[in-house]
Short mmCIF file of C-alpha atoms in Angstrom, two decimals:
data_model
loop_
_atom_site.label_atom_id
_atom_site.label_comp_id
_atom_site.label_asym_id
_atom_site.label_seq_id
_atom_site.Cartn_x
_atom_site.Cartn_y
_atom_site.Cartn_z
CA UNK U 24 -17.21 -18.46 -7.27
CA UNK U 25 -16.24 -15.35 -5.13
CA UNK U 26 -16.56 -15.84 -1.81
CA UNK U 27 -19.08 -12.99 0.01
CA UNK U 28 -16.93 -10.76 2.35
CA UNK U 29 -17.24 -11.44 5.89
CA UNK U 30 -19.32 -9.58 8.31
CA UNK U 31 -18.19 -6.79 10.79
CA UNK U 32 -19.07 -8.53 14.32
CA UNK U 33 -21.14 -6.63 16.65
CA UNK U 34 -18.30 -4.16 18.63
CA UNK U 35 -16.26 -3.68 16.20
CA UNK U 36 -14.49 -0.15 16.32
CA UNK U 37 -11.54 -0.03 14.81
CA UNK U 38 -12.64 1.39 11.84
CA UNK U 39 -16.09 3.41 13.46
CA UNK U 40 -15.51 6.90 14.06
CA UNK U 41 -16.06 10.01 11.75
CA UNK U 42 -14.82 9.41 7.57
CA UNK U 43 -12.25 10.77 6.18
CA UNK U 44 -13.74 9.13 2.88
CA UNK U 45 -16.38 10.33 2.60
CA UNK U 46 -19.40 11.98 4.93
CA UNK U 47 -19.72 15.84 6.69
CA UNK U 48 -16.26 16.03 7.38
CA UNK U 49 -14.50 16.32 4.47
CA UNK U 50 -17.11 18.41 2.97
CA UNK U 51 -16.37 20.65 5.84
CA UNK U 52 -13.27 21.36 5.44
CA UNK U 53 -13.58 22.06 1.90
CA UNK U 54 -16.63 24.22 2.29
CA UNK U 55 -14.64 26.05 5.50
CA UNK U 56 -11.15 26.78 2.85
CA UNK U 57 -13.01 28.07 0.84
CA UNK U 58 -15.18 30.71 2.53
CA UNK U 59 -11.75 31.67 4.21
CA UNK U 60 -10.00 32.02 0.76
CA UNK U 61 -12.66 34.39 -0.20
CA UNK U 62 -12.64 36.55 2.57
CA UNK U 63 -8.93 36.56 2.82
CA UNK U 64 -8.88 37.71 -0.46
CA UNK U 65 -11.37 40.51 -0.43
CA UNK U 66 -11.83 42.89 -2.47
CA UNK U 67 -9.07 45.58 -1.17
CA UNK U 68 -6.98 47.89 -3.73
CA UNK U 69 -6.77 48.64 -7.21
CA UNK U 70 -3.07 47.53 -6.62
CA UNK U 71 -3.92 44.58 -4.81
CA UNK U 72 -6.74 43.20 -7.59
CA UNK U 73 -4.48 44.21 -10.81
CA UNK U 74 -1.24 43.08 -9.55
CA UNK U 75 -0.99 41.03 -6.78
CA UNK U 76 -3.96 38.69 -7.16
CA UNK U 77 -2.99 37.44 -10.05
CA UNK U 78 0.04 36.94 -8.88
CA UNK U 79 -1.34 35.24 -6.41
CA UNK U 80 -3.32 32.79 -9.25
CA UNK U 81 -0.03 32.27 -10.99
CA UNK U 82 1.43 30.78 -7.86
CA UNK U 83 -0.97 28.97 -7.04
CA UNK U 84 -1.07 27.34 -11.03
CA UNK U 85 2.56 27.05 -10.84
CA UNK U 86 2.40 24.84 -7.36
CA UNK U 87 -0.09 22.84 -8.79
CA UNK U 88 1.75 22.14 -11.72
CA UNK U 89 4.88 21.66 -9.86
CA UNK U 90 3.17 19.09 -8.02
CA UNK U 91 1.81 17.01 -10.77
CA UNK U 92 5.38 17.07 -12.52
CA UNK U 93 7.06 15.50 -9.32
CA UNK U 94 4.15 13.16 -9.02
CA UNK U 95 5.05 12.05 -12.62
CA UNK U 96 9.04 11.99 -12.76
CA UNK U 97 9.53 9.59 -9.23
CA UNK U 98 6.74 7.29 -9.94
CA UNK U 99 4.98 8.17 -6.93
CA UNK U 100 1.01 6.55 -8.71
CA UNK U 101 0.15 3.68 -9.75
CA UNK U 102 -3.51 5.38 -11.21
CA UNK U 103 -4.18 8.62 -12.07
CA UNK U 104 -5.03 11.03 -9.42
CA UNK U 105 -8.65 12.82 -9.23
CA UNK U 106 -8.08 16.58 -10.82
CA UNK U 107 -9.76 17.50 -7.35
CA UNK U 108 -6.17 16.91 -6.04
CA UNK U 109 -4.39 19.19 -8.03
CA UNK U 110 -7.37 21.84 -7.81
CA UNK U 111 -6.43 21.78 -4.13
CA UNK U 112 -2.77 21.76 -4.59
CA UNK U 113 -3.54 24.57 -6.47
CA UNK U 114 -5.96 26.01 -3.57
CA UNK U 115 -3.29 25.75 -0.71
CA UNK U 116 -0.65 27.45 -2.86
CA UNK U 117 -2.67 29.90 -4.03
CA UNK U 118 -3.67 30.56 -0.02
CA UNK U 119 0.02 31.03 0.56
CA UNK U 120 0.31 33.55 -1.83
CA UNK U 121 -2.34 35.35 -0.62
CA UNK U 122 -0.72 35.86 2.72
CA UNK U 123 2.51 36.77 1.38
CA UNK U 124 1.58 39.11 -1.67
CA UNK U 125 -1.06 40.40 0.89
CA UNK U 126 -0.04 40.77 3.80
CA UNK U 127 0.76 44.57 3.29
CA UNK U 128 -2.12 45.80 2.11
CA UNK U 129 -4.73 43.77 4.30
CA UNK U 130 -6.06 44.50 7.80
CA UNK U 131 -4.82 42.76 10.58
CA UNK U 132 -7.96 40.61 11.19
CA UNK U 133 -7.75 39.99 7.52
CA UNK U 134 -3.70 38.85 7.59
CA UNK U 135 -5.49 36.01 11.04
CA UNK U 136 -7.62 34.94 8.06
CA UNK U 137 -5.02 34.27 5.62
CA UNK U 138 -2.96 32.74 8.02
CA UNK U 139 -5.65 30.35 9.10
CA UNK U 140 -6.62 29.36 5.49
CA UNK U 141 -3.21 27.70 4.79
CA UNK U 142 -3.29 24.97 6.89
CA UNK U 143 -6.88 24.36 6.73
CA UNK U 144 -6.64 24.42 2.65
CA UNK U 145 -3.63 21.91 3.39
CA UNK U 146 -6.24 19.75 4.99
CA UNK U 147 -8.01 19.62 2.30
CA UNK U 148 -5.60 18.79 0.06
CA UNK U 149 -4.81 15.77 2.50
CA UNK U 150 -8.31 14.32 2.98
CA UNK U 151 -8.31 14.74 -0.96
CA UNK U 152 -4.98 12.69 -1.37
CA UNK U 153 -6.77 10.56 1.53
CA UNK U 154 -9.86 9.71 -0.49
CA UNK U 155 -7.67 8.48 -3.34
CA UNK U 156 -5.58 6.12 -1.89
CA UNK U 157 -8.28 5.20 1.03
CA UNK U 158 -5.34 5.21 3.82
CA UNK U 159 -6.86 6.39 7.03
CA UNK U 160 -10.83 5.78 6.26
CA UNK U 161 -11.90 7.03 10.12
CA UNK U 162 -10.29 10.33 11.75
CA UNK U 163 -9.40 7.99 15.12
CA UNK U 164 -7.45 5.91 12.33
CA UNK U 165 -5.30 8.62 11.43
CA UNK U 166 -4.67 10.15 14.62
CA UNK U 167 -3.67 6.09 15.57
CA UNK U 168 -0.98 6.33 13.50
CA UNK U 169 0.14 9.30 13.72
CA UNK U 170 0.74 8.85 16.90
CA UNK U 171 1.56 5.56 16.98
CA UNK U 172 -1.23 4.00 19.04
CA UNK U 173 -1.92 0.82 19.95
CA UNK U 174 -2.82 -1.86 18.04
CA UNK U 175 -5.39 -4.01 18.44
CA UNK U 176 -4.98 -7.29 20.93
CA UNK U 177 -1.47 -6.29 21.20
CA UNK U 178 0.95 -8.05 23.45
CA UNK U 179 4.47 -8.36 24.55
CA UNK U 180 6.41 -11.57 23.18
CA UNK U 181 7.66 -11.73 26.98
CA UNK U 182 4.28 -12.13 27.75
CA UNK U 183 3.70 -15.25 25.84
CA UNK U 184 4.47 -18.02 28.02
CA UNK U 185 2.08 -17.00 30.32
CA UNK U 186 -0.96 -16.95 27.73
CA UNK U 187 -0.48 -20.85 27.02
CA UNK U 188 -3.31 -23.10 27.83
CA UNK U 189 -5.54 -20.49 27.79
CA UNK U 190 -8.84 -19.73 25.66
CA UNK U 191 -8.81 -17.10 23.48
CA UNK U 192 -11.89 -15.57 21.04
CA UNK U 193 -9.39 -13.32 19.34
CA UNK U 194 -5.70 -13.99 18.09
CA UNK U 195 -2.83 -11.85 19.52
CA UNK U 196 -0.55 -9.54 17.94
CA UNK U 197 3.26 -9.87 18.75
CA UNK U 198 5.87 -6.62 17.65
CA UNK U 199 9.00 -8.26 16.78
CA UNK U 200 12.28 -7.34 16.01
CA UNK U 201 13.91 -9.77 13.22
CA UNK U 202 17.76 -9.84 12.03
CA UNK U 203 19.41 -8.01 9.41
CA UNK U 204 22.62 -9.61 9.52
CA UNK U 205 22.18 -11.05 5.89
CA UNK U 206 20.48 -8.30 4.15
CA UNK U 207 21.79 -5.48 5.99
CA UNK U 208 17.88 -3.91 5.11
CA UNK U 209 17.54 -1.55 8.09
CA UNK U 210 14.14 -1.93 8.90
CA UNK U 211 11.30 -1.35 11.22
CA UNK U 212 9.70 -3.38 13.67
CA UNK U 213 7.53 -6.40 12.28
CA UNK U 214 4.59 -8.14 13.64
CA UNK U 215 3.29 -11.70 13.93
CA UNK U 216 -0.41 -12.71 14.38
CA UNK U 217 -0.79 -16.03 16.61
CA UNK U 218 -4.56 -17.23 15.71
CA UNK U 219 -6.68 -18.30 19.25
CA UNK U 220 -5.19 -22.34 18.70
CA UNK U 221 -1.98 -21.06 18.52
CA UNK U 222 -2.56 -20.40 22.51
CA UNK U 223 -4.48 -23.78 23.40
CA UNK U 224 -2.14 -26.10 24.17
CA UNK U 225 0.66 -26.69 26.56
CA UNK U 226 2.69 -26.05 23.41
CA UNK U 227 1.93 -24.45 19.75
CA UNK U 228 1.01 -25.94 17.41
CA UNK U 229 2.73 -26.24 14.08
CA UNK U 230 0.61 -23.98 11.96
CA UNK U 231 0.74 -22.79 8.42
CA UNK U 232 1.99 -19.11 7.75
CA UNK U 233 0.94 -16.26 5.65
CA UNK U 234 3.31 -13.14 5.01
CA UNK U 235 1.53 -9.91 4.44
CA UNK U 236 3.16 -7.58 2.40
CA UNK U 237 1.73 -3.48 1.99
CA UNK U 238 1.61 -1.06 -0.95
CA UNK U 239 4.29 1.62 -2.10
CA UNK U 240 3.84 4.03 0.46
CA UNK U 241 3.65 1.55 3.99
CA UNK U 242 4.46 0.56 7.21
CA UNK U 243 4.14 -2.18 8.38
CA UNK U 244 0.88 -1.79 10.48
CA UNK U 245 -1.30 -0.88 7.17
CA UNK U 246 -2.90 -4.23 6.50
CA UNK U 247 -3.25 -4.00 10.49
CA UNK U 248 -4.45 -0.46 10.76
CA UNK U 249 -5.79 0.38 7.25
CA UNK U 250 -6.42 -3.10 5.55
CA UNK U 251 -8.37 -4.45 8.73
CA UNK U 252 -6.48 -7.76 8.40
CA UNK U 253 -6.86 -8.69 12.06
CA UNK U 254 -10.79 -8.14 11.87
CA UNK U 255 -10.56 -10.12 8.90
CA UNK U 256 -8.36 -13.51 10.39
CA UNK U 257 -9.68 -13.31 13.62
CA UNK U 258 -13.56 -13.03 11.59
CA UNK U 259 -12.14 -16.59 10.09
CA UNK U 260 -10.98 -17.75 13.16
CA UNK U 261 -14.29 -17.46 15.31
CA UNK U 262 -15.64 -19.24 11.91
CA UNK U 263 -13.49 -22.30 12.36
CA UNK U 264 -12.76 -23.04 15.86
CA UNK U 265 -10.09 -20.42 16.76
CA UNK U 266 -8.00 -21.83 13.77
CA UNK U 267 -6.08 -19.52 11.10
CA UNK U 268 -3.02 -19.16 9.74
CA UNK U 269 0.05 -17.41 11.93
CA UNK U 270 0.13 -13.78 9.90
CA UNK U 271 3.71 -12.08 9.37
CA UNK U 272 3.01 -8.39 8.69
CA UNK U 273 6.83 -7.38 7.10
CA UNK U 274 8.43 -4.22 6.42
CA UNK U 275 8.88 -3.99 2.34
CA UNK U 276 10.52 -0.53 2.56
CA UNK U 277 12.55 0.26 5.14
CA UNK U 278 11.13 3.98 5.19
CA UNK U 279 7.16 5.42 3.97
CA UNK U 280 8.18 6.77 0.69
CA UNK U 281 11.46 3.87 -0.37
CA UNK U 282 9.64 1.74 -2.96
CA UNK U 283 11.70 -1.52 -3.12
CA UNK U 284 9.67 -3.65 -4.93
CA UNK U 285 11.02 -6.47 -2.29
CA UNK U 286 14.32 -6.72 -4.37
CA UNK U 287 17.66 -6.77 -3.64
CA UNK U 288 19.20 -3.43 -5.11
CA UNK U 289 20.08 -0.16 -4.66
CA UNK U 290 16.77 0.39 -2.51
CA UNK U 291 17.89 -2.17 -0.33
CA UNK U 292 18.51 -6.00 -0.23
CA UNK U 293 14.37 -6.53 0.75
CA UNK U 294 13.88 -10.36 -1.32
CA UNK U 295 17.19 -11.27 1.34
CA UNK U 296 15.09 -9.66 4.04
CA UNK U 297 11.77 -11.67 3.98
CA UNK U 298 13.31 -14.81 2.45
CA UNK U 299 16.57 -15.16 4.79
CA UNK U 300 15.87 -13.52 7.81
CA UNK U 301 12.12 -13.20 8.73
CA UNK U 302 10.71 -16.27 7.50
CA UNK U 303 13.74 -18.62 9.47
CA UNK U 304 12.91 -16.10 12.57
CA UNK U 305 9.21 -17.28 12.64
CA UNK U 306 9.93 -20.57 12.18
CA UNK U 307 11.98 -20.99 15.16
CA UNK U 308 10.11 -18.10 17.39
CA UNK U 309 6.75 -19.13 16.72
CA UNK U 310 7.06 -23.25 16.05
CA UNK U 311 5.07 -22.72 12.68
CA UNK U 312 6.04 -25.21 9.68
CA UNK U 313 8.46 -24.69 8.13
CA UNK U 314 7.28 -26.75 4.95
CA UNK U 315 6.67 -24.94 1.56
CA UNK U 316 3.57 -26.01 0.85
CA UNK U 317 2.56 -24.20 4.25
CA UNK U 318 3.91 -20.81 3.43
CA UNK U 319 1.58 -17.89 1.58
CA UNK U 320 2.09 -14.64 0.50
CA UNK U 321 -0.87 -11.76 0.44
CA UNK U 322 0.43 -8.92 -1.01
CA UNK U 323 -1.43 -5.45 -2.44
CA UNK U 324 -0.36 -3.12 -4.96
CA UNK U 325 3.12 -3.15 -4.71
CA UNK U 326 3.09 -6.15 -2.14
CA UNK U 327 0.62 -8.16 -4.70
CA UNK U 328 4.14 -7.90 -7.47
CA UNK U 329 5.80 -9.00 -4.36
CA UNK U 330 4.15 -12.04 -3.89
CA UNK U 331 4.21 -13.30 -7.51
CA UNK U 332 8.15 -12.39 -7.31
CA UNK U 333 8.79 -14.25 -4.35
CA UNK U 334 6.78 -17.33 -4.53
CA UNK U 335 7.92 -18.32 -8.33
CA UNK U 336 11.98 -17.41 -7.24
CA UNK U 337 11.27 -19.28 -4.27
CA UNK U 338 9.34 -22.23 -4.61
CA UNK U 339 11.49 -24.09 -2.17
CA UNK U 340 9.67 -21.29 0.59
CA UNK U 341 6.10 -20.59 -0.62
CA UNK U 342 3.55 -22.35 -2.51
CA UNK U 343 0.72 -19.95 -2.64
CA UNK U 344 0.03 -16.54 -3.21
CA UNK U 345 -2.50 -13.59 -3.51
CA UNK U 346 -1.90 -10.93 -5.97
CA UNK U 347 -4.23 -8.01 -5.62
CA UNK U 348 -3.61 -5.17 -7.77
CA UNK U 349 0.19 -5.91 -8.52
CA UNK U 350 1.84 -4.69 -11.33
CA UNK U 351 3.20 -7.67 -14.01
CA UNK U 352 7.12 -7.31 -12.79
CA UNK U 353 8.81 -4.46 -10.42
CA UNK U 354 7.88 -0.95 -11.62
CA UNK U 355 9.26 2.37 -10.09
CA UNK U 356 8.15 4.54 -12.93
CA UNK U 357 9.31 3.91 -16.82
CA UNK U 358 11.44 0.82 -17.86
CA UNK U 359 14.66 3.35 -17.78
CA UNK U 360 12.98 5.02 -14.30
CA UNK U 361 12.71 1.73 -12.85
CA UNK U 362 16.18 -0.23 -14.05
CA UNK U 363 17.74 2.95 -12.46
CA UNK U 364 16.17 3.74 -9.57
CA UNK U 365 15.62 -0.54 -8.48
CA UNK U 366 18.78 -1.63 -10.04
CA UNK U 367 21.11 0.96 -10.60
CA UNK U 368 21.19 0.22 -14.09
CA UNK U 369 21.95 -3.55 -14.54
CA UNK U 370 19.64 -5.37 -16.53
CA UNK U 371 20.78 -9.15 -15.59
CA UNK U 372 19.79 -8.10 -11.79
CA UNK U 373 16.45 -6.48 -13.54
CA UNK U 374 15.82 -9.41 -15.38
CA UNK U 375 16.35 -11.90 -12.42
CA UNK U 376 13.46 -10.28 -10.87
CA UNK U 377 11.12 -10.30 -13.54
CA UNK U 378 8.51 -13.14 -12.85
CA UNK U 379 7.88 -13.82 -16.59
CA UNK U 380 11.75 -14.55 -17.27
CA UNK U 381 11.92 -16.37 -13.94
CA UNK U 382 9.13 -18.57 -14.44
CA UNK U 383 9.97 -19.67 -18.31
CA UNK U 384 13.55 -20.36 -16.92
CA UNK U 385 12.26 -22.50 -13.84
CA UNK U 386 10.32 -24.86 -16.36
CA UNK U 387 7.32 -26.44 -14.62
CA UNK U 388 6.19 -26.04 -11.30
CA UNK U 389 4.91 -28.39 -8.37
CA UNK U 390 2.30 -27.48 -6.26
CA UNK U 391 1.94 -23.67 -6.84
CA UNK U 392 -0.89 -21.49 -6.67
CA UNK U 393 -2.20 -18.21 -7.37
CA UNK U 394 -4.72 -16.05 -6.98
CA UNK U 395 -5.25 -12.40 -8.68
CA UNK U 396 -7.80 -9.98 -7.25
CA UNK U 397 -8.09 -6.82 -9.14
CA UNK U 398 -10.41 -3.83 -9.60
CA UNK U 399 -10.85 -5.00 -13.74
CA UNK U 400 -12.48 -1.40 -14.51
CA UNK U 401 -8.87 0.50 -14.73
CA UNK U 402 -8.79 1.45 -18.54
CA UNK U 403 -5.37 0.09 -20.58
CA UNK U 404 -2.67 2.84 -20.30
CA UNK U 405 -0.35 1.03 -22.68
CA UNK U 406 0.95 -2.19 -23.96
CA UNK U 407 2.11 -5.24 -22.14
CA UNK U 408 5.50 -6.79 -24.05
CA UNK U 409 3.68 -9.42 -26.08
CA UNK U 410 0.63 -9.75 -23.89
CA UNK U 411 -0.64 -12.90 -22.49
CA UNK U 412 1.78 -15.27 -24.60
CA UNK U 413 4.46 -12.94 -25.16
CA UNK U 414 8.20 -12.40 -23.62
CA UNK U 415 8.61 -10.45 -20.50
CA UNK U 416 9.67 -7.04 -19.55
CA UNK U 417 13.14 -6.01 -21.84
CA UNK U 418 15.21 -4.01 -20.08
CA UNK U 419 16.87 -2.39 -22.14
CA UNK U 420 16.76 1.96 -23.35
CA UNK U 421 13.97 2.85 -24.33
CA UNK U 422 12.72 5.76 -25.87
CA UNK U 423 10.82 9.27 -23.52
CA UNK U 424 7.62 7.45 -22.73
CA UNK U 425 4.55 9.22 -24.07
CA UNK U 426 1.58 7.95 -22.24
CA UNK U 427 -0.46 9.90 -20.30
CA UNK U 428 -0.64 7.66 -17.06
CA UNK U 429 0.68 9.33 -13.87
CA UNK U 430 3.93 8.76 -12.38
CA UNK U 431 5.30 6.37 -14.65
CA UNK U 432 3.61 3.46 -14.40
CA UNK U 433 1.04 2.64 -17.39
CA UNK U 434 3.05 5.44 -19.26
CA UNK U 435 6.25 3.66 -20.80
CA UNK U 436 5.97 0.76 -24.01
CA UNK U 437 6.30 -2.18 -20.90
CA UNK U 438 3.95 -1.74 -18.30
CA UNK U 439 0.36 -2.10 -18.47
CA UNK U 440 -2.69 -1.69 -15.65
CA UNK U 441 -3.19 -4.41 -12.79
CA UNK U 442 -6.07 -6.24 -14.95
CA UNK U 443 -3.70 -7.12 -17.74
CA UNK U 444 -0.94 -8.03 -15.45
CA UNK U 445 -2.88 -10.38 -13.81
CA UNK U 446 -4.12 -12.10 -17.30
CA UNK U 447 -0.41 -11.84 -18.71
CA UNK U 448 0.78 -14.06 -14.96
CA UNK U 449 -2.21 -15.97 -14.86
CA UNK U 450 -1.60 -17.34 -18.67
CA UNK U 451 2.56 -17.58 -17.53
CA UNK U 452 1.35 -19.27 -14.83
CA UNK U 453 -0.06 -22.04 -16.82
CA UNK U 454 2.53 -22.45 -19.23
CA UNK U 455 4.48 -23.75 -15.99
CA UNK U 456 1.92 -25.78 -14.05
CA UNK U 457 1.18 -23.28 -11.97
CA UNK U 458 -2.62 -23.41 -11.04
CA UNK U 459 -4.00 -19.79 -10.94
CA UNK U 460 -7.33 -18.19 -11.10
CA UNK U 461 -8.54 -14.47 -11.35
CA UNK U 462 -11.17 -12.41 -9.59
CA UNK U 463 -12.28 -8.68 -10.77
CA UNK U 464 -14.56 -6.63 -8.42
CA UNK U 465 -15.86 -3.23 -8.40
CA UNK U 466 -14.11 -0.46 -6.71
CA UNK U 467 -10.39 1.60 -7.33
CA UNK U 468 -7.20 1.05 -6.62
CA UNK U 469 -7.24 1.78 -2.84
CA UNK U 470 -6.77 0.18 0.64
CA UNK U 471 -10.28 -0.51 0.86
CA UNK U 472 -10.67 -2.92 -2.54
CA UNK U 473 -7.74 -4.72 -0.32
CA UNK U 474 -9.50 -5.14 2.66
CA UNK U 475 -12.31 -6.55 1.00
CA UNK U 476 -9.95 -8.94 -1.30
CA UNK U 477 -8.39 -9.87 1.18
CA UNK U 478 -11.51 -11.49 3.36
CA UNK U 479 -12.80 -12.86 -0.43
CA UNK U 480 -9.71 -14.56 -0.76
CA UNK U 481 -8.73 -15.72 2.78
CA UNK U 482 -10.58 -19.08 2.96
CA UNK U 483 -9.15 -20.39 -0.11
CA UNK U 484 -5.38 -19.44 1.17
CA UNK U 485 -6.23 -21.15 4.23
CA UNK U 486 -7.02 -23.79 2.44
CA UNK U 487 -4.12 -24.32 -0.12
CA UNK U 488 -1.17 -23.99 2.47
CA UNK U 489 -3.29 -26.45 5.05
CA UNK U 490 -4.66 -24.58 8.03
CA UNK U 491 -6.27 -27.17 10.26
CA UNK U 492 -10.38 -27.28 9.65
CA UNK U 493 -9.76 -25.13 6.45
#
């Protein structure tokens, strides 16, 4: 049975502000390009209406096009993006054009006008791109991290010692800086979550730990800033005495835009990173348990094939995982996109990562968990290799893919949408004694269907890798 999500407490403004989902300002802005578009277009000269306008519509067609064809060769979507984005692609092209093809035959207050409609079409086009992917929700989000402000209940790890014995109604968030001698995966800074009991005693407690792994495009503040995840521990927290799990937010990329896929390859040695260097540097910062059976994974999108990677090559580390929205092995585009741009073309390393092949070669499995959260309305996009009881991703050449999914993934003969990946892993899962059950709920592919999975799915993590009260 799903678990209702928990409650926003009374105060809570993290996430208050004005939308930039949905609401009067985004409507705005639209409504505000597009008066400006008209009048910097006017009506003008016969030259300027045969010749130059249309040029002007063949740019902005063109850009739009452009666009959608770089979308599509780097991988860059896991679902399709609305046609309102490339409509405003289009738009803010087209606006460009205007100004340039224009500029000699308009008035000057006309030329201000054309200007001003290029980066306020651009706007647009962002709050568009915004909507999708549900990345800054509130305009105070956006301008947070843009400018890098402060997150909440924040603190210095110098600042630690003299928070002990102390009372606490929300947990505390510590910015560390963990090795890269072993990996040599130049990353940014991480961050650890010590629930209110971590702070109780004379000395911490040895608690359970849960790493928290982001989407394609991240840093490693989105569950903080975008997923909510400290509303959502510290919501479980005030629920159960001040007790929850210690939270390890990680960097996965190393940049916005490097999709790793948390393996070690030509993207970087990321698997190395989490398993070698951050969780060891918890253990020993934080005096959380080091004990397998205490160690989860939450990961979305991207981080959700993270955690089912992970936690069946490393059942010696983690026990328990939450898959929401993951794809069924690594995917950077096509099987030849991805073996290339992961791997640099070797197959064995491709294959060692693939959690179908890793799991049939483990054999059975003690005292592993999982737990897949998806959307289940995505449509199929194309066909799983040998679906719920069949062999796992081939890497081998394959033929141009045909499919009509964007940026590679749901387009080739081996990948499939999140709902079938999670009923392909779940049914792996069990063919290895590892226990696993699925959850669909409504909503798309975006940051805030992980926020709410994530407080759905919370309680029974806590309770698998042994919080105390859990």
């Amino acid at each position: 049975m799903l678990v209702p999500p928990m409650s926003v407490p009374a105060g809570w403004s993290h996430h208050q502000g004005v939308s930039l989902l949905d609401g009067w300002f985004p409507l705005t802005v639209q409504i505000a390009a597009a008066v400006l578009l008209v009048v910097a277009i006017g009506w003008r000269t016969r030259r300027w209406r045969l010749i130059w306008l249309p040029a002007s519509v063949a740019v902005a067609v063109l850009g739009a096009f452009l666009v959608h064809l770089y979308f599509d060769s780097q991988g860059l979507a896991t679902d399709p993006a609305p046609r309102s984005l490339w409509i405003w692609v289009g738009v803010t092209v087209g606006a460009l054009g205007v100004a340039v093809f224009g500029w000699r035959s308009a008035r000057w207050w006309r030329r201000g006008v054309a200007i001003a409609v290029v980066p306020i079409a651009l706007l647009a086009t962002g709050i568009v791109l915004n909507q999708w992917v549900g990345y800054f929700p509130t305009v105070s989000a956006a301008w947070g991290e843009i400018t890098s402000g402060p997150l909440p209940d924040q603190v210095s790890a110098d600042d630690l010692a003299s928070m002990r014995n102390t009372t606490r109604t929300t947990g505390a968030l510590v910015p560390v800086t963990t090795p890269d001698s072993s990996s040599h995966f130049a990353h940014r800074t991480e961050y650890v979550y010590l629930p209110p009991t971590w702070f109780a005693g004379a000395t911490p407690p040895t608690l359970p730990v849960v790493m928290m792994i982001a989407g394609e495009f991240n840093t490693p503040t989105d569950w903080i800033r975008t997923g909510d995840a400290m509303h959502t521990v510290d919501a479980y927290a005030a629920a159960h005495h001040g007790s929850a799990p210690v939270m390890v937010f990680v960097d996965a990329g190393g940049s916005f835009n490097n999709d790793t896929e948390c393996v070690n390859g030509s993207r970087g040695n990321v698997a190395d990173h989490l398993t070698d260097e951050v969780r060891p540097y918890v253990i020993s910062h934080f005096h959380t348990s080091s004990s397998a059976a205490s160690w989860g994974i939450v990961g979305w999108s991207m981080g959700g094939t993270c955690s089912v990677d992970l936690t069946v090559m490393h059942p010696d580390l983690f026990s328990s995982y939450v898959d929401i929205a993951g794809d069924a092995a690594p995917t950077a585009g096509t099987t030849d996109q991805t073996l290339s741009r992961l791997y640099g073309g070797n197959a064995a390393t491709a294959a060692s990562f693939d959690p179908v092949t890793v799991m049939r070669k483990h054999g059975p499995y003690q005292g592993i968990s999982a737990w897949y959260d998806d959307t289940g309305g995505s449509p199929t996009r194309g066909h799983h290799p040998g679906g719920a009881g069949g062999g796992g991703h081939h890497w081998t050449r394959s033929a141009p893919s045909g499919g009509t999914g964007l940026g590679g993934r749901g387009e080739g003969p081996d990948t499939n949408d999140q709902g079938q990946a999670a009923q392909t892993l779940c049914a792996e899962n069990r063919t290895v004694d590892i226990a696993c059950q699925i959850h669909t709920q409504p909503g798309k592919h975006s940051w805030q269907f992980a926020s709410t999975a994530l407080s759905v799915s919370l309680p029974w993590l806590a309770s698998t890798i042994g919080v105390p009260g859990a």
